[in-house]
Amino acid sequence: MSAVGLGAMPLSFADMLDHREQAIATIHRAIDLGVTFIDSANIYAPSADTVGHNEALVCEALSLYFGPADISHIVVATKGGITRGEGETWSRDGSASGLKAACEASMAALGVTVISLYQHHRHDPRETYTDQMRGIAALRDLGWVREVGISNATLPELEVALEVLGGPGSGGVVSVQNEFSPRVREDREVLDRCTELGIAFLPWSPLGGSHHAKNLESQFGEFAAVAAEHSATTQEIALAWLLKLSPVVIPIPGATKPATIDSIVHSLSIELTDSQFERLSATEPFGETIYPDSELRSPLR
Ligand SMILES: NC(=O)c1ccc[n+]([C@@H]2O[C@H](COP(=O)([O-])OP(=O)(O)OC[C@H]3O[C@@H](n4cnc5c(N)ncnc54)[C@H](OP(=O)(O)O)[C@@H]3O)[C@@H](O)[C@H]2O)c1
């Protein structure tokens, strides 16, 4: 997989509905520049009644780009376990039947018979985490998903996932997708465990999310200062910093414009010195998670 992925979520924001060509051009630019990993989810959609929108968009972009050619080198990841209902009620369904139905719908939207990477999106407090992982294992056993990952997971949840699904060498957990950025750095221990086990760590909202990404300069002076030293942008330095945190880090910045992809890929060529890396790491994160989780967590067992 490429060293960075494309987070496809913003391509399905409501304000992108009239810009489908731009959305597809953004995905095509990513492929042009060697990005082979695209992160989607069933719930990335402009409205509750268009769940699967983002998966279908990615499918369309890939088929326009590749036609009938082999696309097995492109990893399209999706997720299940969060639901959206009438009146924009957001909930969870981590039951085995709920995950199975979500996965089947994702296969249809993506136009595939096997999903490259299927991620459990977020815990469902009504189910034990163990049972939710068994639900993911069942999808793997059905042959519907090639690789499995988890998202928004605590360290104890990662350990449960490893117990139920196994580790990366045995068809088990290959990725953990948690929020991590200059703003939010709470899951350092999860990242460290991923590094130890060789599990990919996919920082979501790596620039702080769509509302904060353009304001990094004003919020993080030290990142802006290092950017000036490299004649780079603050966003490029944030991505370079994430990449230097660990060899297992694969940031998945969101983008809605082809030019943004150019900048994202440029970040791969930036070599931070150890002293610059230390200066950036010493800055204080000050953000609350973008999607605060007010519900009780799942019991583990
Ligand atoms: N697992 C989860 O629960 C979860 C939750 C949230 C997100 N995610 C995943 O994480 C991905 C990324 O998160 P996100 O989209 O919320 O936030 P983000 O990547 O932190 O920010 C996205 C914004 O950053 C801008 N941007 C990206 N690279 C840039 C660059 N080099 N220079 C300037 N601006 C840049 C984009 O601009 P333009 O729009 O102008 O191109 C976009 O508006 C999502 O797409 C999704 O796949 C997962």
CSV table of C-alpha atoms and ligand atoms in Angstrom, one decimal:
chain,number,residue,atom,x,y,z
A,1,MET,CA,0.0,0.0,0.0
A,2,SER,CA,1.1,3.6,-0.6
A,3,ALA,CA,2.6,5.5,2.4
A,4,VAL,CA,-0.5,7.7,2.5
A,5,GLY,CA,-4.1,6.9,1.7
A,6,LEU,CA,-7.0,9.0,0.5
A,7,GLY,CA,-9.8,9.6,3.1
A,8,ALA,CA,-12.8,9.7,0.9
A,9,MET,CA,-15.4,10.9,3.4
A,10,PRO,CA,-15.5,14.7,2.4
A,11,LEU,CA,-16.2,13.7,-1.2
A,12,SER,CA,-19.7,12.7,0.0
A,13,PHE,CA,-20.4,15.8,2.1
A,14,ALA,CA,-23.7,17.4,1.0
A,15,ASP,CA,-21.8,20.4,-0.5
A,16,MET,CA,-20.0,18.1,-2.9
A,17,LEU,CA,-23.2,16.8,-4.4
A,18,ASP,CA,-23.0,19.3,-7.3
A,19,HIS,CA,-19.4,18.6,-7.8
A,20,ARG,CA,-19.3,14.9,-8.7
A,21,GLU,CA,-16.8,15.4,-11.5
A,22,GLN,CA,-14.4,17.2,-9.1
A,23,ALA,CA,-14.8,14.3,-6.6
A,24,ILE,CA,-13.9,11.8,-9.3
A,25,ALA,CA,-11.0,13.9,-10.5
A,26,THR,CA,-9.7,14.0,-7.0
A,27,ILE,CA,-9.7,10.2,-6.7
A,28,HIS,CA,-8.1,10.0,-10.2
A,29,ARG,CA,-5.4,12.4,-9.2
A,30,ALA,CA,-4.6,10.2,-6.2
A,31,ILE,CA,-4.3,7.2,-8.4
A,32,ASP,CA,-2.1,9.2,-10.9
A,33,LEU,CA,0.3,10.0,-8.1
A,34,GLY,CA,0.6,6.5,-6.8
A,35,VAL,CA,-2.0,6.4,-3.9
A,36,THR,CA,-3.2,2.8,-3.7
A,37,PHE,CA,-5.3,3.1,-0.6
A,38,ILE,CA,-8.8,4.7,-0.3
A,39,ASP,CA,-10.7,4.8,2.9
A,40,SER,CA,-14.5,4.8,2.8
A,41,ALA,CA,-17.4,3.7,5.0
A,42,ASN,CA,-21.0,2.8,4.4
A,43,ILE,CA,-22.2,5.8,6.3
A,44,TYR,CA,-20.2,8.4,4.4
A,45,ALA,CA,-23.1,9.9,2.5
A,46,PRO,CA,-24.9,13.3,2.2
A,47,SER,CA,-28.0,12.0,4.0
A,48,ALA,CA,-29.4,9.0,5.8
A,49,ASP,CA,-31.3,7.7,2.8
A,50,THR,CA,-28.1,7.7,0.7
A,51,VAL,CA,-26.0,5.4,2.8
A,52,GLY,CA,-23.4,3.7,0.5
A,53,HIS,CA,-23.0,7.0,-1.5
A,54,ASN,CA,-19.2,7.2,-0.9
A,55,GLU,CA,-18.6,3.5,-1.7
A,56,ALA,CA,-20.5,3.9,-4.9
A,57,LEU,CA,-18.6,7.0,-5.8
A,58,VAL,CA,-15.3,5.3,-5.2
A,59,CYS,CA,-16.5,2.3,-7.3
A,60,GLU,CA,-17.5,4.6,-10.2
A,61,ALA,CA,-14.2,6.5,-10.0
A,62,LEU,CA,-12.2,3.3,-10.2
A,63,SER,CA,-14.2,1.8,-13.0
A,64,LEU,CA,-13.8,5.1,-15.0
A,65,TYR,CA,-10.1,5.0,-14.4
A,66,PHE,CA,-9.3,1.3,-14.9
A,67,GLY,CA,-12.2,0.0,-17.0
A,68,PRO,CA,-11.9,-3.8,-17.1
A,69,ALA,CA,-8.2,-3.8,-16.0
A,70,ASP,CA,-7.1,-5.5,-12.9
A,71,ILE,CA,-7.4,-3.2,-9.8
A,72,SER,CA,-6.2,-5.7,-7.2
A,73,HIS,CA,-3.3,-3.3,-6.3
A,74,ILE,CA,-5.8,-0.7,-5.1
A,75,VAL,CA,-7.0,-1.3,-1.5
A,76,VAL,CA,-10.4,0.1,-0.9
A,77,ALA,CA,-11.3,-0.1,2.8
A,78,THR,CA,-14.7,0.4,4.1
A,79,LYS,CA,-16.4,0.1,7.5
A,80,GLY,CA,-19.6,-1.1,9.2
A,81,GLY,CA,-21.2,-0.9,12.6
A,82,ILE,CA,-22.6,2.7,12.6
A,83,THR,CA,-26.1,3.2,11.4
A,84,ARG,CA,-28.0,6.3,10.2
A,85,GLY,CA,-31.7,6.4,10.3
A,86,GLU,CA,-34.7,8.6,9.5
A,87,GLY,CA,-34.4,12.1,10.9
A,88,GLU,CA,-30.6,11.8,10.9
A,89,THR,CA,-30.5,9.6,14.0
A,90,TRP,CA,-27.0,8.1,14.3
A,91,SER,CA,-26.7,4.8,16.1
A,92,ARG,CA,-24.6,1.6,16.2
A,93,ASP,CA,-25.3,-2.0,15.2
A,94,GLY,CA,-22.4,-4.3,16.0
A,95,SER,CA,-24.6,-7.4,16.2
A,96,ALA,CA,-23.5,-10.3,13.9
A,97,SER,CA,-26.6,-9.9,11.8
A,98,GLY,CA,-26.2,-6.1,11.6
A,99,LEU,CA,-22.6,-6.4,10.5
A,100,LYS,CA,-23.5,-9.0,8.0
A,101,ALA,CA,-26.2,-6.9,6.4
A,102,ALA,CA,-23.9,-3.8,6.4
A,103,CYS,CA,-21.1,-5.8,4.8
A,104,GLU,CA,-23.4,-7.2,2.1
A,105,ALA,CA,-24.7,-3.8,1.2
A,106,SER,CA,-21.1,-2.4,1.1
A,107,MET,CA,-20.1,-5.2,-1.3
A,108,ALA,CA,-22.9,-4.2,-3.6
A,109,ALA,CA,-22.1,-0.4,-3.4
A,110,LEU,CA,-18.4,-1.1,-4.0
A,111,GLY,CA,-19.2,-3.5,-6.9
A,112,VAL,CA,-17.0,-6.3,-5.5
A,113,THR,CA,-17.5,-9.8,-4.3
A,114,VAL,CA,-14.7,-9.5,-1.7
A,115,ILE,CA,-13.9,-6.3,0.3
A,116,SER,CA,-10.1,-5.6,0.5
A,117,LEU,CA,-10.2,-4.3,4.1
A,118,TYR,CA,-13.3,-4.3,6.3
A,119,GLN,CA,-13.1,-2.2,9.5
A,120,HIS,CA,-15.3,-2.4,12.5
A,121,HIS,CA,-16.2,1.3,12.7
A,122,ARG,CA,-17.0,1.9,16.4
A,123,HIS,CA,-18.1,-0.1,19.4
A,124,ASP,CA,-21.8,-0.8,20.0
A,125,PRO,CA,-22.4,-0.5,23.7
A,126,ARG,CA,-25.2,-3.1,23.6
A,127,GLU,CA,-22.9,-5.8,22.5
A,128,THR,CA,-19.7,-7.1,24.1
A,129,TYR,CA,-16.6,-6.2,22.1
A,130,THR,CA,-15.8,-9.9,21.9
A,131,ASP,CA,-19.1,-10.6,20.2
A,132,GLN,CA,-18.6,-7.7,17.8
A,133,MET,CA,-15.2,-9.1,16.8
A,134,ARG,CA,-16.8,-12.6,16.4
A,135,GLY,CA,-19.2,-10.8,14.0
A,136,ILE,CA,-16.2,-9.5,12.0
A,137,ALA,CA,-14.6,-13.0,12.1
A,138,ALA,CA,-17.8,-14.4,10.6
A,139,LEU,CA,-17.5,-12.1,7.6
A,140,ARG,CA,-13.9,-13.2,7.0
A,141,ASP,CA,-15.0,-16.8,7.3
A,142,LEU,CA,-17.7,-16.2,4.7
A,143,GLY,CA,-14.9,-15.0,2.4
A,144,TRP,CA,-16.6,-11.6,2.0
A,145,VAL,CA,-13.6,-9.6,3.4
A,146,ARG,CA,-9.9,-10.2,2.6
A,147,GLU,CA,-8.4,-8.3,5.6
A,148,VAL,CA,-9.9,-7.0,8.8
A,149,GLY,CA,-9.3,-4.0,10.9
A,150,ILE,CA,-10.8,-2.0,13.8
A,151,SER,CA,-11.5,1.7,14.4
A,152,ASN,CA,-11.9,4.0,17.3
A,153,ALA,CA,-10.5,1.2,19.5
A,154,THR,CA,-9.0,1.5,23.0
A,155,LEU,CA,-5.9,-0.6,23.9
A,156,PRO,CA,-8.1,-3.2,25.8
A,157,GLU,CA,-10.4,-3.4,22.7
A,158,LEU,CA,-7.4,-4.0,20.5
A,159,GLU,CA,-6.3,-6.8,22.8
A,160,VAL,CA,-9.8,-8.4,22.5
A,161,ALA,CA,-9.7,-8.0,18.8
A,162,LEU,CA,-6.3,-9.8,18.6
A,163,GLU,CA,-7.6,-12.6,20.8
A,164,VAL,CA,-10.7,-13.2,18.6
A,165,LEU,CA,-9.4,-12.4,15.2
A,166,GLY,CA,-5.6,-13.1,15.6
A,167,GLY,CA,-2.7,-10.8,14.6
A,168,PRO,CA,-1.5,-9.5,11.3
A,169,GLY,CA,0.5,-12.6,10.4
A,170,SER,CA,-2.4,-15.0,10.8
A,171,GLY,CA,-5.2,-13.3,8.8
A,172,GLY,CA,-6.1,-11.2,11.8
A,173,VAL,CA,-6.2,-7.5,12.6
A,174,VAL,CA,-4.1,-5.7,10.0
A,175,SER,CA,-5.1,-2.1,10.8
A,176,VAL,CA,-6.3,0.2,13.5
A,177,GLN,CA,-7.9,3.5,12.5
A,178,ASN,CA,-8.1,6.0,15.3
A,179,GLU,CA,-8.2,9.8,15.5
A,180,PHE,CA,-4.6,11.2,15.6
A,181,SER,CA,-3.4,14.6,14.6
A,182,PRO,CA,-1.6,17.6,16.0
A,183,ARG,CA,-4.9,18.4,17.8
A,184,VAL,CA,-5.7,15.0,19.2
A,185,ARG,CA,-3.1,12.5,20.4
A,186,GLU,CA,-4.8,10.5,23.0
A,187,ASP,CA,-4.1,7.0,21.5
A,188,ARG,CA,-0.4,7.0,21.7
A,189,GLU,CA,-0.5,3.6,23.6
A,190,VAL,CA,-2.6,2.1,20.8
A,191,LEU,CA,-0.1,3.4,18.2
A,192,ASP,CA,2.8,1.9,20.2
A,193,ARG,CA,1.1,-1.5,20.4
A,194,CYS,CA,0.5,-1.4,16.6
A,195,THR,CA,4.2,-0.5,16.1
A,196,GLU,CA,5.2,-3.5,18.3
A,197,LEU,CA,3.0,-5.9,16.3
A,198,GLY,CA,3.4,-4.5,12.8
A,199,ILE,CA,-0.3,-3.5,12.5
A,200,ALA,CA,-1.0,-0.5,10.3
A,201,PHE,CA,-2.1,2.6,12.3
A,202,LEU,CA,-4.3,4.8,10.1
A,203,PRO,CA,-4.7,8.3,11.8
A,204,TRP,CA,-8.1,9.6,10.9
A,205,SER,CA,-8.7,13.3,10.5
A,206,PRO,CA,-4.9,13.7,10.5
A,207,LEU,CA,-5.2,17.4,10.0
A,208,GLY,CA,-7.8,17.8,12.6
A,209,GLY,CA,-10.8,17.3,10.4
A,210,SER,CA,-12.4,19.5,7.7
A,211,HIS,CA,-13.2,22.4,10.0
A,212,HIS,CA,-9.7,22.7,11.4
A,213,ALA,CA,-7.4,21.5,8.6
A,214,LYS,CA,-7.1,24.9,7.0
A,215,ASN,CA,-6.4,26.6,10.4
A,216,LEU,CA,-3.4,24.6,11.4
A,217,GLU,CA,-1.0,27.5,10.9
A,218,SER,CA,-2.7,29.7,13.4
A,219,GLN,CA,-3.3,26.9,15.9
A,220,PHE,CA,0.2,25.3,15.8
A,221,GLY,CA,2.9,27.9,15.4
A,222,GLU,CA,5.7,25.4,15.7
A,223,PHE,CA,4.3,23.4,12.8
A,224,ALA,CA,4.1,26.7,10.8
A,225,ALA,CA,7.7,27.5,11.8
A,226,VAL,CA,9.0,24.1,10.6
A,227,ALA,CA,7.0,24.5,7.4
A,228,ALA,CA,8.8,27.8,6.7
A,229,GLU,CA,12.2,25.9,7.2
A,230,HIS,CA,11.1,23.5,4.5
A,231,SER,CA,9.3,25.9,2.2
A,232,ALA,CA,6.4,23.6,2.7
A,233,THR,CA,2.8,24.1,4.0
A,234,THR,CA,1.8,23.5,7.6
A,235,GLN,CA,-0.5,20.7,6.5
A,236,GLU,CA,2.4,19.0,4.7
A,237,ILE,CA,4.6,19.2,7.8
A,238,ALA,CA,1.7,17.8,9.9
A,239,LEU,CA,1.6,14.8,7.6
A,240,ALA,CA,5.4,14.4,7.5
A,241,TRP,CA,5.4,14.5,11.4
A,242,LEU,CA,2.7,11.7,11.5
A,243,LEU,CA,4.7,9.6,9.1
A,244,LYS,CA,7.8,9.9,11.3
A,245,LEU,CA,6.0,8.8,14.4
A,246,SER,CA,6.2,5.1,13.4
A,247,PRO,CA,6.8,3.0,10.3
A,248,VAL,CA,3.3,1.6,10.7
A,249,VAL,CA,1.6,5.0,10.4
A,250,ILE,CA,-0.4,5.5,7.1
A,251,PRO,CA,-2.2,8.9,7.3
A,252,ILE,CA,-5.6,9.1,5.4
A,253,PRO,CA,-6.2,12.8,4.9
A,254,GLY,CA,-9.5,13.8,3.3
A,255,ALA,CA,-9.4,15.8,0.1
A,256,THR,CA,-12.0,17.3,-2.3
A,257,LYS,CA,-9.7,18.8,-4.9
A,258,PRO,CA,-7.0,17.4,-7.1
A,259,ALA,CA,-4.5,20.1,-6.0
A,260,THR,CA,-4.9,18.9,-2.4
A,261,ILE,CA,-3.7,15.5,-3.5
A,262,ASP,CA,-0.5,17.1,-5.0
A,263,SER,CA,0.2,18.6,-1.6
A,264,ILE,CA,-0.5,15.4,0.3
A,265,VAL,CA,1.9,13.5,-1.9
A,266,HIS,CA,4.5,16.2,-1.6
A,267,SER,CA,4.5,15.6,2.2
A,268,LEU,CA,6.1,12.2,1.5
A,269,SER,CA,9.3,13.8,0.2
A,270,ILE,CA,9.8,16.0,3.3
A,271,GLU,CA,12.5,14.7,5.6
A,272,LEU,CA,12.1,16.2,9.1
A,273,THR,CA,15.3,16.3,11.1
A,274,ASP,CA,15.3,14.6,14.5
A,275,SER,CA,15.3,18.0,16.2
A,276,GLN,CA,12.4,19.3,14.1
A,277,PHE,CA,10.5,16.1,14.9
A,278,GLU,CA,11.1,16.6,18.7
A,279,ARG,CA,10.0,20.3,18.5
A,280,LEU,CA,6.7,19.2,16.8
A,281,SER,CA,6.2,16.3,19.2
A,282,ALA,CA,6.7,18.6,22.2
A,283,THR,CA,3.8,20.9,21.1
A,284,GLU,CA,0.6,20.5,23.2
A,285,PRO,CA,-2.4,18.9,21.6
A,286,PHE,CA,-5.4,20.9,22.6
A,287,GLY,CA,-8.3,19.3,20.8
A,288,GLU,CA,-11.2,17.3,22.0
A,289,THR,CA,-12.1,14.4,19.8
A,290,ILE,CA,-14.2,15.6,16.8
A,291,TYR,CA,-16.9,13.0,17.5
A,292,PRO,CA,-17.1,12.8,21.3
A,293,ASP,CA,-18.4,9.5,22.4
A,294,SER,CA,-20.8,10.2,25.2
A,295,GLU,CA,-22.2,6.6,25.4
A,296,LEU,CA,-20.9,4.0,27.7
A,297,ARG,CA,-18.3,1.8,26.0
A,298,SER,CA,-19.0,-1.9,25.2
A,299,PRO,CA,-18.2,-4.4,27.9
A,300,LEU,CA,-15.2,-6.2,26.7
A,301,ARG,CA,-16.4,-9.8,27.3
B,1,LIG,N1,-12.9,5.9,11.5
B,1,LIG,C1,-13.6,7.0,11.8
B,1,LIG,O1,-14.4,7.0,12.8
B,1,LIG,C2,-13.3,8.2,11.0
B,1,LIG,C3,-13.8,9.5,11.4
B,1,LIG,C4,-13.5,10.6,10.7
B,1,LIG,C5,-12.8,10.5,9.5
B,1,LIG,N2,-12.3,9.2,9.1
B,1,LIG,C6,-11.5,9.1,7.9
B,1,LIG,O2,-10.4,10.0,7.9
B,1,LIG,C7,-10.4,10.7,6.7
B,1,LIG,C8,-9.7,12.1,7.0
B,1,LIG,O3,-10.5,12.8,7.9
B,1,LIG,P1,-11.2,14.2,7.6
B,1,LIG,O4,-11.5,14.2,6.1
B,1,LIG,O5,-12.3,14.3,8.6
B,1,LIG,O6,-10.1,15.2,8.1
B,1,LIG,P2,-8.7,15.7,7.6
B,1,LIG,O7,-8.1,14.8,6.7
B,1,LIG,O8,-8.0,16.1,8.9
B,1,LIG,O9,-9.1,17.1,6.9
B,1,LIG,C9,-9.7,17.1,5.6
B,1,LIG,C10,-9.5,18.5,5.0
B,1,LIG,O10,-8.1,18.7,4.9
B,1,LIG,C11,-7.8,19.4,3.7
B,1,LIG,N3,-6.5,19.0,3.3
B,1,LIG,C12,-6.0,17.7,3.2
B,1,LIG,N4,-4.7,17.7,2.9
B,1,LIG,C13,-4.4,19.0,2.8
B,1,LIG,C14,-3.1,19.6,2.4
B,1,LIG,N5,-2.0,18.9,2.1
B,1,LIG,N6,-3.1,21.0,2.4
B,1,LIG,C15,-4.3,21.7,2.7
B,1,LIG,N7,-5.4,21.1,3.0
B,1,LIG,C16,-5.5,19.8,3.0
B,1,LIG,C17,-8.9,19.0,2.7
B,1,LIG,O11,-9.0,20.1,1.9
B,1,LIG,P3,-9.8,20.1,0.5
B,1,LIG,O12,-11.3,19.7,0.9
B,1,LIG,O13,-9.7,21.6,0.2
B,1,LIG,O14,-9.2,19.2,-0.5
B,1,LIG,C18,-10.0,18.7,3.6
B,1,LIG,O15,-10.9,19.8,3.7
B,1,LIG,C19,-11.8,10.8,6.3
B,1,LIG,O16,-11.9,11.1,4.9
B,1,LIG,C20,-12.3,9.4,6.6
B,1,LIG,O17,-11.9,8.5,5.5
B,1,LIG,C21,-12.6,8.1,9.9
